[in-house]
mmCIF file of C-alpha atoms in Angstrom:
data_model
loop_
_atom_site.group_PDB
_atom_site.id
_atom_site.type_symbol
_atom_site.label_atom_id
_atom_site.label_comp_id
_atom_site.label_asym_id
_atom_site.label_seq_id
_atom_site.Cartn_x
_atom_site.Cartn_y
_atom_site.Cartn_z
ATOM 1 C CA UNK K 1 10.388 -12.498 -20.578
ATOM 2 C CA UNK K 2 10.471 -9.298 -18.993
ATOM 3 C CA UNK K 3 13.690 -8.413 -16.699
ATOM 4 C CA UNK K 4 13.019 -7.383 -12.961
ATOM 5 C CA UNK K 5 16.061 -5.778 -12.125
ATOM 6 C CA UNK K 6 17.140 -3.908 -8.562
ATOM 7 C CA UNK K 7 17.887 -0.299 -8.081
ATOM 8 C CA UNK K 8 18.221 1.615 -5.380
ATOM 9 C CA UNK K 9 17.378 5.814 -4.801
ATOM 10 C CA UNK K 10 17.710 8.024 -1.939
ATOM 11 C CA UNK K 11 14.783 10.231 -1.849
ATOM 12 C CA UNK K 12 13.313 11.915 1.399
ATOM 13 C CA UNK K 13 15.750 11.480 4.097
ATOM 14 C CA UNK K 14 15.275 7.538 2.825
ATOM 15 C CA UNK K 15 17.568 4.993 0.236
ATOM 16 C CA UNK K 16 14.852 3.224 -1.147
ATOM 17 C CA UNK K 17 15.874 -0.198 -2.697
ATOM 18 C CA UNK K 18 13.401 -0.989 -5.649
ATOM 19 C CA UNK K 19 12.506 -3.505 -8.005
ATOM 20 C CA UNK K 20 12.080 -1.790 -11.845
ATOM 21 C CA UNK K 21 11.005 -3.088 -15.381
ATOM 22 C CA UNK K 22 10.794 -1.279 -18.589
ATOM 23 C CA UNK K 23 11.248 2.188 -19.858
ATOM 24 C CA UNK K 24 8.667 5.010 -20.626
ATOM 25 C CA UNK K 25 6.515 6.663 -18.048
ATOM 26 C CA UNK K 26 6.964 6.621 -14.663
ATOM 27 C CA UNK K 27 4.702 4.253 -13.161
ATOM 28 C CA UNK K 28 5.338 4.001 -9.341
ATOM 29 C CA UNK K 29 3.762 0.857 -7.481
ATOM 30 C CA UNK K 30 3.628 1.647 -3.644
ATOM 31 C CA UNK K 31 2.609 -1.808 -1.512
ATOM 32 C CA UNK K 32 1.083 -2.237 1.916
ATOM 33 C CA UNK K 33 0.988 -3.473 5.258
ATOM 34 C CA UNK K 34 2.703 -6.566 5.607
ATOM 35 C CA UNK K 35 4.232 -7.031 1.922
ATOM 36 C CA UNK K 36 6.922 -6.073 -0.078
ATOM 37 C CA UNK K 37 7.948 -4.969 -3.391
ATOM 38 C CA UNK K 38 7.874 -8.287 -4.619
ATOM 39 C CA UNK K 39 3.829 -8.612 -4.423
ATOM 40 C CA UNK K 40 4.224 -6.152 -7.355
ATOM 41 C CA UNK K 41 6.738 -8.633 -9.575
ATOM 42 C CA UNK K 42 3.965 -9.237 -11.845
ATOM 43 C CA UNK K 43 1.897 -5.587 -12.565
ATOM 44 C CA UNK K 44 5.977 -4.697 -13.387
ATOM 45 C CA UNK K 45 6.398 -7.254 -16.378
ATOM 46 C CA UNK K 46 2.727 -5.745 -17.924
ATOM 47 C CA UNK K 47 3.442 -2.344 -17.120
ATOM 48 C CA UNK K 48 6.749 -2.758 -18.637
ATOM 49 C CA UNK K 49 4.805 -4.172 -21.679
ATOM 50 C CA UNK K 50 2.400 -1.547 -21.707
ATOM 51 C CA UNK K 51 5.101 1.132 -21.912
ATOM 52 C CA UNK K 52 5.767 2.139 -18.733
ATOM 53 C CA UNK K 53 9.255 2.159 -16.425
ATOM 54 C CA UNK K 54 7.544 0.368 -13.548
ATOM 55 C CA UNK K 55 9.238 0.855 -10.297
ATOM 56 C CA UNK K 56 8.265 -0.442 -6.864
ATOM 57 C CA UNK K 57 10.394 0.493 -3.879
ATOM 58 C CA UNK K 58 10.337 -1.553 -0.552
ATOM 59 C CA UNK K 59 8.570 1.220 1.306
ATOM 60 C CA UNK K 60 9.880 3.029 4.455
ATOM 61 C CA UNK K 61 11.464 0.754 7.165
ATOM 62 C CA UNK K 62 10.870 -2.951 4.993
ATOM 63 C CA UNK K 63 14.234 -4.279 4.253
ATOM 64 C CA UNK K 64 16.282 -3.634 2.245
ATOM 65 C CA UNK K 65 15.387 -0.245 2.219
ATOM 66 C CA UNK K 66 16.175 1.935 5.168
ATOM 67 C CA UNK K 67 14.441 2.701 8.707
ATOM 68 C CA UNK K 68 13.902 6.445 9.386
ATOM 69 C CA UNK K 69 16.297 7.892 11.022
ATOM 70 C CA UNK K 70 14.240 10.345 11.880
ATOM 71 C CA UNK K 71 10.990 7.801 13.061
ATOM 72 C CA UNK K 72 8.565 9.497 11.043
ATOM 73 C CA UNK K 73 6.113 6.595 9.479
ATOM 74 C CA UNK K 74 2.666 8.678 9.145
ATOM 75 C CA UNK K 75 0.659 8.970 5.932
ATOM 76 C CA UNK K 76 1.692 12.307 5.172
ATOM 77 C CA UNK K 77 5.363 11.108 5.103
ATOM 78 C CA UNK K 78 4.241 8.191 2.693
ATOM 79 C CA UNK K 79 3.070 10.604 0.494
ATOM 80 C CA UNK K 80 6.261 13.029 0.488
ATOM 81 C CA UNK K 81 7.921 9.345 -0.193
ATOM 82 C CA UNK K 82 6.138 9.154 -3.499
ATOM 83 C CA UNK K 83 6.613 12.630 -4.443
ATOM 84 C CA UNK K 84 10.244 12.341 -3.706
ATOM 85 C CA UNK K 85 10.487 9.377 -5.602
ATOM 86 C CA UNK K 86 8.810 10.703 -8.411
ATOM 87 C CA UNK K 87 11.287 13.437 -8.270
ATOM 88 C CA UNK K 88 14.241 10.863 -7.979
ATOM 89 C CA UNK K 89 13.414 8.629 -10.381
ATOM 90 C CA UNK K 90 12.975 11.645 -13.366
ATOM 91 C CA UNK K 91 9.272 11.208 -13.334
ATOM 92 C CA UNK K 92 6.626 14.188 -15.326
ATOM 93 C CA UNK K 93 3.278 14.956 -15.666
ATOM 94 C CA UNK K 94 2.651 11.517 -17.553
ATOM 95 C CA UNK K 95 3.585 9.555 -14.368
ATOM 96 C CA UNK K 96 1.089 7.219 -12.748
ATOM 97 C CA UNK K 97 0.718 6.606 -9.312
ATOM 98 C CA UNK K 98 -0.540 2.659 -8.201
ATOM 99 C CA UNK K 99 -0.889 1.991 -4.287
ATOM 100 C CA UNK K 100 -2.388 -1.391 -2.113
ATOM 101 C CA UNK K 101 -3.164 -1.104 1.467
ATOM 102 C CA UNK K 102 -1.047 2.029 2.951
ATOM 103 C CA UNK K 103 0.265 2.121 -0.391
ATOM 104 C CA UNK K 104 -2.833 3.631 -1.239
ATOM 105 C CA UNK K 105 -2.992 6.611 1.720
ATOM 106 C CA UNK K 106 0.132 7.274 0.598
ATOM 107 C CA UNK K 107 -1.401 7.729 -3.154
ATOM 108 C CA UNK K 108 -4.160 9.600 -2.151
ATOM 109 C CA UNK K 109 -2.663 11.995 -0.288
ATOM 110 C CA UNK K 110 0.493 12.308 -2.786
ATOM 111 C CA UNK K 111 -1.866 13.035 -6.015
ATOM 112 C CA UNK K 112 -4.276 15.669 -3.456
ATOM 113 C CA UNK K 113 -0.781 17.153 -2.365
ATOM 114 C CA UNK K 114 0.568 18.042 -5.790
ATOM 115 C CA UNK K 115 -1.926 16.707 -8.357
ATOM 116 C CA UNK K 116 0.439 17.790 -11.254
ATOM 117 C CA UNK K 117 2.940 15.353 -10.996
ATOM 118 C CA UNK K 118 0.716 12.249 -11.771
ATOM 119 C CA UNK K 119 -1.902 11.283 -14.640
ATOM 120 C CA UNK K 120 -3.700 8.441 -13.320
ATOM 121 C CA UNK K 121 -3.608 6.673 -10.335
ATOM 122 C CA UNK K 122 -4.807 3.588 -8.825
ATOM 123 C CA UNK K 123 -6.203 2.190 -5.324
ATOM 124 C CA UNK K 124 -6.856 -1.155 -3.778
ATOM 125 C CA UNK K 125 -8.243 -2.743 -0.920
ATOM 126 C CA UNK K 126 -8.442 0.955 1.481
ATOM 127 C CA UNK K 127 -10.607 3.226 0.365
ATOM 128 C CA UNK K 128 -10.866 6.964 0.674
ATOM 129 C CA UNK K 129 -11.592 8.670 3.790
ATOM 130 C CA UNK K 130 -15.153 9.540 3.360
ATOM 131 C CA UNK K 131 -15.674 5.138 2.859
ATOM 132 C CA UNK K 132 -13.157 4.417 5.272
ATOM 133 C CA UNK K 133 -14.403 6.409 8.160
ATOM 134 C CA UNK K 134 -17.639 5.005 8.884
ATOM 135 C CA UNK K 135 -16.170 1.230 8.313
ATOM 136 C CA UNK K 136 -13.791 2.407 10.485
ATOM 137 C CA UNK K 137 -15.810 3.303 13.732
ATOM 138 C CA UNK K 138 -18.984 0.321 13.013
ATOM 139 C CA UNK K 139 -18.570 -1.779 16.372
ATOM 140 C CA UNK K 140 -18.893 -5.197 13.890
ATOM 141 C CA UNK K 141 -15.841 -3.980 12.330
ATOM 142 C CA UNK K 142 -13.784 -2.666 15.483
ATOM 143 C CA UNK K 143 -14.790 -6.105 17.252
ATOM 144 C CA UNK K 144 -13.660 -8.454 14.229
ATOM 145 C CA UNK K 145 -11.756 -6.965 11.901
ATOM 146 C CA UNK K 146 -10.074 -3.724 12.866
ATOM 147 C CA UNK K 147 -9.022 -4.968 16.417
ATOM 148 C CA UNK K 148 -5.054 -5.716 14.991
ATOM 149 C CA UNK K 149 -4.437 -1.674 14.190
ATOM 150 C CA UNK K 150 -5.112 -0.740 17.739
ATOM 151 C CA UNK K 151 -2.976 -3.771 18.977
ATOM 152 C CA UNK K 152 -0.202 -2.194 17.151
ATOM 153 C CA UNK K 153 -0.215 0.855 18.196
ATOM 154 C CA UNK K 154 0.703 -0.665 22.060
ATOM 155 C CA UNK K 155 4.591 -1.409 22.286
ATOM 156 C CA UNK K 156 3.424 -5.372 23.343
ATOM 157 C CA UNK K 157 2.786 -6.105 19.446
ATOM 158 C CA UNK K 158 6.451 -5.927 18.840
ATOM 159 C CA UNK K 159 6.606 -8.768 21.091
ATOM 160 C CA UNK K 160 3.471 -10.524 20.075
ATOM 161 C CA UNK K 161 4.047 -10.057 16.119
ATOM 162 C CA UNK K 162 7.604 -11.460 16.193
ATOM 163 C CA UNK K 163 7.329 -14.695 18.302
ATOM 164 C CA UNK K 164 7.239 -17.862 16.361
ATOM 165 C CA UNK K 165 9.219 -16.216 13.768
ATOM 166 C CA UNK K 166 6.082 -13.787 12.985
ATOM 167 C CA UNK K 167 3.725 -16.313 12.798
ATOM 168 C CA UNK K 168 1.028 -13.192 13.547
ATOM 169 C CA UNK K 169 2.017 -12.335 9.683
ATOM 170 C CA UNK K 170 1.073 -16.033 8.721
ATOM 171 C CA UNK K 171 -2.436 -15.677 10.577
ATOM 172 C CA UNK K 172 -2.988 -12.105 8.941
ATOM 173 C CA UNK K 173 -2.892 -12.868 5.842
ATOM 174 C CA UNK K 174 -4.893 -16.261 6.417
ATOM 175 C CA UNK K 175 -7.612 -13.968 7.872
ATOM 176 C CA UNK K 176 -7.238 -11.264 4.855
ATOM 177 C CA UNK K 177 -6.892 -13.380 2.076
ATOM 178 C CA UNK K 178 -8.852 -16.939 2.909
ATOM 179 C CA UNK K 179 -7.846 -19.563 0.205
ATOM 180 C CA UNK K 180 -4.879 -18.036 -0.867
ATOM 181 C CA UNK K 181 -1.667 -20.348 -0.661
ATOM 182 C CA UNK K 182 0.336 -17.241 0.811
ATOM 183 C CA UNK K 183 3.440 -20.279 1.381
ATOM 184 C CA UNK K 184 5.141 -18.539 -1.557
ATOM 185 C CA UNK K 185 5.317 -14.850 -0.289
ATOM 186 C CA UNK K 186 5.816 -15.343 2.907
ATOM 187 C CA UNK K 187 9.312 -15.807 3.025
ATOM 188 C CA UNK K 188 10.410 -12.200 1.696
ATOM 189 C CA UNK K 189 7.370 -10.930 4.105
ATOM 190 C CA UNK K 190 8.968 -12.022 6.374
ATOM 191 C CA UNK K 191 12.743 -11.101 6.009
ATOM 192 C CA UNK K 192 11.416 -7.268 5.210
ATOM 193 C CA UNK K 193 10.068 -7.066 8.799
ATOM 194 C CA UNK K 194 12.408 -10.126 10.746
ATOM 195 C CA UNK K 195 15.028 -7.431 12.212
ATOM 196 C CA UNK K 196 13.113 -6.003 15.656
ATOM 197 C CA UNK K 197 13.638 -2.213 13.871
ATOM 198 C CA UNK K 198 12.272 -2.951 10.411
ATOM 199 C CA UNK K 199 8.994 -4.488 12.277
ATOM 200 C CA UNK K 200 8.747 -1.594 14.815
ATOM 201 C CA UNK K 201 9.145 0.377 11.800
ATOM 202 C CA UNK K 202 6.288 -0.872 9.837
ATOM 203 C CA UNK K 203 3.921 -1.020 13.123
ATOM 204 C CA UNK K 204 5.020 2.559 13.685
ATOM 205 C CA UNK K 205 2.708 3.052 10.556
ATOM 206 C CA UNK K 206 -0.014 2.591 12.447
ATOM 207 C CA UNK K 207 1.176 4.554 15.453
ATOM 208 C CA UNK K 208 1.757 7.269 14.218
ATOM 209 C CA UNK K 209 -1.267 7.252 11.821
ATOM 210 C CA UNK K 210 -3.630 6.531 14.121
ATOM 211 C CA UNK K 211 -2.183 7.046 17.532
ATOM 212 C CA UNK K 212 -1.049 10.058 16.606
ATOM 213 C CA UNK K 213 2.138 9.546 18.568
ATOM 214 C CA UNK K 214 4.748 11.505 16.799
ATOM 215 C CA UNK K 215 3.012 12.907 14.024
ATOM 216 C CA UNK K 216 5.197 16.285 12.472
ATOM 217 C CA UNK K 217 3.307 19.109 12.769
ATOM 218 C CA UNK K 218 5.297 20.520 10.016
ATOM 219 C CA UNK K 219 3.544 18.389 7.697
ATOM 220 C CA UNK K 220 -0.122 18.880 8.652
ATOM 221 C CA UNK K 221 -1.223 19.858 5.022
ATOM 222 C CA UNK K 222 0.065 16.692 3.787
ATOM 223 C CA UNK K 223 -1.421 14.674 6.287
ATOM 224 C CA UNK K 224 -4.597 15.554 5.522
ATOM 225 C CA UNK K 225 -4.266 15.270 2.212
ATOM 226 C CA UNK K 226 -4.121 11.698 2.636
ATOM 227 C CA UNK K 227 -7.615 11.276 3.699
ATOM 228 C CA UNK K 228 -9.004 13.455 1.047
ATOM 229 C CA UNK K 229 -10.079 12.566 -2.535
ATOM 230 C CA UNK K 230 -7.788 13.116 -5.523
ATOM 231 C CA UNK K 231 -8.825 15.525 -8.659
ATOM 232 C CA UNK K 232 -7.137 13.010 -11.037
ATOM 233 C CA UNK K 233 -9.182 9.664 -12.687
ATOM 234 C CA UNK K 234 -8.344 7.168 -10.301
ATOM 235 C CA UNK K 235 -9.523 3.580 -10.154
ATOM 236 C CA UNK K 236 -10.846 2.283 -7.103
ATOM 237 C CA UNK K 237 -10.117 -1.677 -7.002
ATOM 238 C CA UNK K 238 -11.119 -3.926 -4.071
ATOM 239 C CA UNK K 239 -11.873 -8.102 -3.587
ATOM 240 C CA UNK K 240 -15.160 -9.692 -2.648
ATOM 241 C CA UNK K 241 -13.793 -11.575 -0.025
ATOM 242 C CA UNK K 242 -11.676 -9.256 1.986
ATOM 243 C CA UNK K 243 -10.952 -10.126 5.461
ATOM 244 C CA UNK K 244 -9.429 -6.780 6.188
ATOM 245 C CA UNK K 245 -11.160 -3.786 4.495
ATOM 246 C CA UNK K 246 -15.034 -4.615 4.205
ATOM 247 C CA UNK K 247 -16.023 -4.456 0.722
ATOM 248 C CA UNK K 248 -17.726 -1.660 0.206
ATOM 249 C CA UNK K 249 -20.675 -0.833 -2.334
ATOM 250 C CA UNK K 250 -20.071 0.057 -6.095
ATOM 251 C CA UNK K 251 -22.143 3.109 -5.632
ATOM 252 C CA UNK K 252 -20.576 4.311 -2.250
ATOM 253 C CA UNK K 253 -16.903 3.544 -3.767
ATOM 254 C CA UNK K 254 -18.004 5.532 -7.035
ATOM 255 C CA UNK K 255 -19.379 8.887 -5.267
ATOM 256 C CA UNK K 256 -16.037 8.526 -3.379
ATOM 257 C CA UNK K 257 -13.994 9.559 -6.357
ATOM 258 C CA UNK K 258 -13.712 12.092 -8.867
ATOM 259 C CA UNK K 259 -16.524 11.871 -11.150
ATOM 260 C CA UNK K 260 -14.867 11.994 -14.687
ATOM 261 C CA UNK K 261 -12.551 9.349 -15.968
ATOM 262 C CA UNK K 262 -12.887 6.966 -12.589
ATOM 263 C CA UNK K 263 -13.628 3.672 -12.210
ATOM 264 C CA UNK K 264 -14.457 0.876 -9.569
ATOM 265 C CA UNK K 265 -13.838 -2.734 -9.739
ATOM 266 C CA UNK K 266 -14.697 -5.282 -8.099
ATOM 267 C CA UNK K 267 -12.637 -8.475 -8.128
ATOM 268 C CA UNK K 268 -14.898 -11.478 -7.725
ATOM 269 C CA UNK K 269 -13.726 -14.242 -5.144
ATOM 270 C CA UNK K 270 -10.334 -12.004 -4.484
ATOM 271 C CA UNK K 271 -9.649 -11.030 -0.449
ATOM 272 C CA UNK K 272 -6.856 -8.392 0.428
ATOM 273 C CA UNK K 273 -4.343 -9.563 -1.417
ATOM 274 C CA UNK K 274 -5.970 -9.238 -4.633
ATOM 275 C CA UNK K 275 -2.334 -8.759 -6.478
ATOM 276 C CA UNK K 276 -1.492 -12.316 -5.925
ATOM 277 C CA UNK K 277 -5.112 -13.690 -5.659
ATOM 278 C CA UNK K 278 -6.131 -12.718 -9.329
ATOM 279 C CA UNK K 279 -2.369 -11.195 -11.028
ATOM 280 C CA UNK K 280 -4.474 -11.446 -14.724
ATOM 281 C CA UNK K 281 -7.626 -9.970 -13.856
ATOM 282 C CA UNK K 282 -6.498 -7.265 -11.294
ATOM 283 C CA UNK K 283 -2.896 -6.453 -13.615
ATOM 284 C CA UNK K 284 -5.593 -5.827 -17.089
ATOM 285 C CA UNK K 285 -7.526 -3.679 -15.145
ATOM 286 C CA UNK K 286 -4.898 -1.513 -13.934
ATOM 287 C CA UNK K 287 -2.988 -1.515 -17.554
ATOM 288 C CA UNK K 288 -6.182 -1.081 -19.641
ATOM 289 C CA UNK K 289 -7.256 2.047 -17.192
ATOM 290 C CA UNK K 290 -3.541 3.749 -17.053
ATOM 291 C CA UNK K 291 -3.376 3.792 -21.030
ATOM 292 C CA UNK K 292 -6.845 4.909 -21.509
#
């Protein structure tokens, strides 16, 4: 059985505590909005397998890693993350780069930004830009399924999120994933984002992203890298049932991406959470396309 041990970096004005497996290639897992490093537990042990030193840090501002002292949260600064990272944890040219959720902005604009530090990479559940825009602004959407991210970006959410001990979490990923028996997770969901900083931290995400409250000027190239498309194979993975991100079409996800080497899948029957819906089907995906 594969060893998950902890680590812990300081890369980017951040100390990033991380769960790692194996030894080989730099394979950095980057998770989303609300999860933790452990929703990547299992893509470690078969990356490990497969060769790879699989890392996933607790991003920016999710316990046990560290808030930002300096409050920067946007995309852009997720992508300097996993450059800095990279950097930190002795990664080359044969790294990979694996995101879900914001995970993924931050993997899109990190592989745009400086293309030469990563091989592969791989996507799930947001898509690039050029998809995500027009879901983005459909009324359908805004009405049933986008409503939460301008919630957040109003100071009452860190109220509203928190009561009940963050019973909004519990309902979100209801919503996002139906079926799933999230009773599990939940738990270390919940103690990354239970302290009132590390939750205004990880709705400052949104904020800053799309509020644009607070956004660095200094880092306007990397911003927009993250809503650009990356030169490097990437493969584009996304669930059927997805109460968060509609699914798009195969062909609209495919002209998305760069033509040679990419792939889309679709997982049948999977919502957001796709990681812990389908672990086999989504993890031999992601391992069969990063050792192509």
């Amino acid at each position: 059985m594969t060893e998950i041990i902890q680590g812990r970096v300081r890369a980017n004005g951040i100390d990033f505590v991380h769960l790692e497996a194996g030894d080989g290639p730099l394979a950095l897992c980057l998770h989303g909005f609300p999860d933790t490093a452990w929703g990547w537990e299992p893509l470690l042990a078969d990356l490990a397998a497969a060769g790879f030193r699989a890392v996933a840090p607790f991003m920016r501002g999710y316990a046990p890693s560290s808030v930002a002292a300096d409050g920067r949260y946007q995309t852009g600064v997720l992508a300097l993350d996993a450059i800095a990272l990279h950097e930190a944890l002795g990664g080359d040219d044969t790294a990979v780069l694996i995101g879900h959720d914001w995970g993924a902005l931050a993997t899109y604009g990190a592989t745009v930004h400086e293309p030469g530090r990563w091989r592969r990479a791989v996507a799930a559940s947001v898509p690039p830009a050029s998809v995500m825009g027009p879901a983005l602004l459909d009324y359908d959407n805004l009405k049933h399924r986008f409503w939460y991210q301008f919630f957040f970006c109003n100071p009452l959410s860190d109220v509203a999120v928190a009561m009940n001990d963050l019973a909004f979490i519990e309902r979100l990923w209801a919503d996002w994933s139906p079926g799933l028996d999230a009773g599990p997770h939940l738990p270390r969901v919940k103690d990354a984002l239970r302290e009132p900083a590390n939750l205004t931290a990880a709705l400052s995400y949104y904020r800053q992203t799309l509020g644009g409250i607070g956004q660095d000027p200094a880092i306007a190239d990397v911003q927009a890298a993250t809503f650009q498309t990356p030169s490097i194979p990437v493969l584009y993975l996304h669930g059927t049932d997805d109460g968060c991100m509609p699914c798009p079409e195969v062909s609209t996800l495919a002209a998305a991406l760069p033509g040679e080497g990419s792939r889309v899948e679709l997982v049948q029957g999977a919502g957001h959470f796709l990681q812990y819906e389908a672990p086999q089907r989504v993890n031999r995906a992601i391992v069969e396309f990063l050792t192509a």
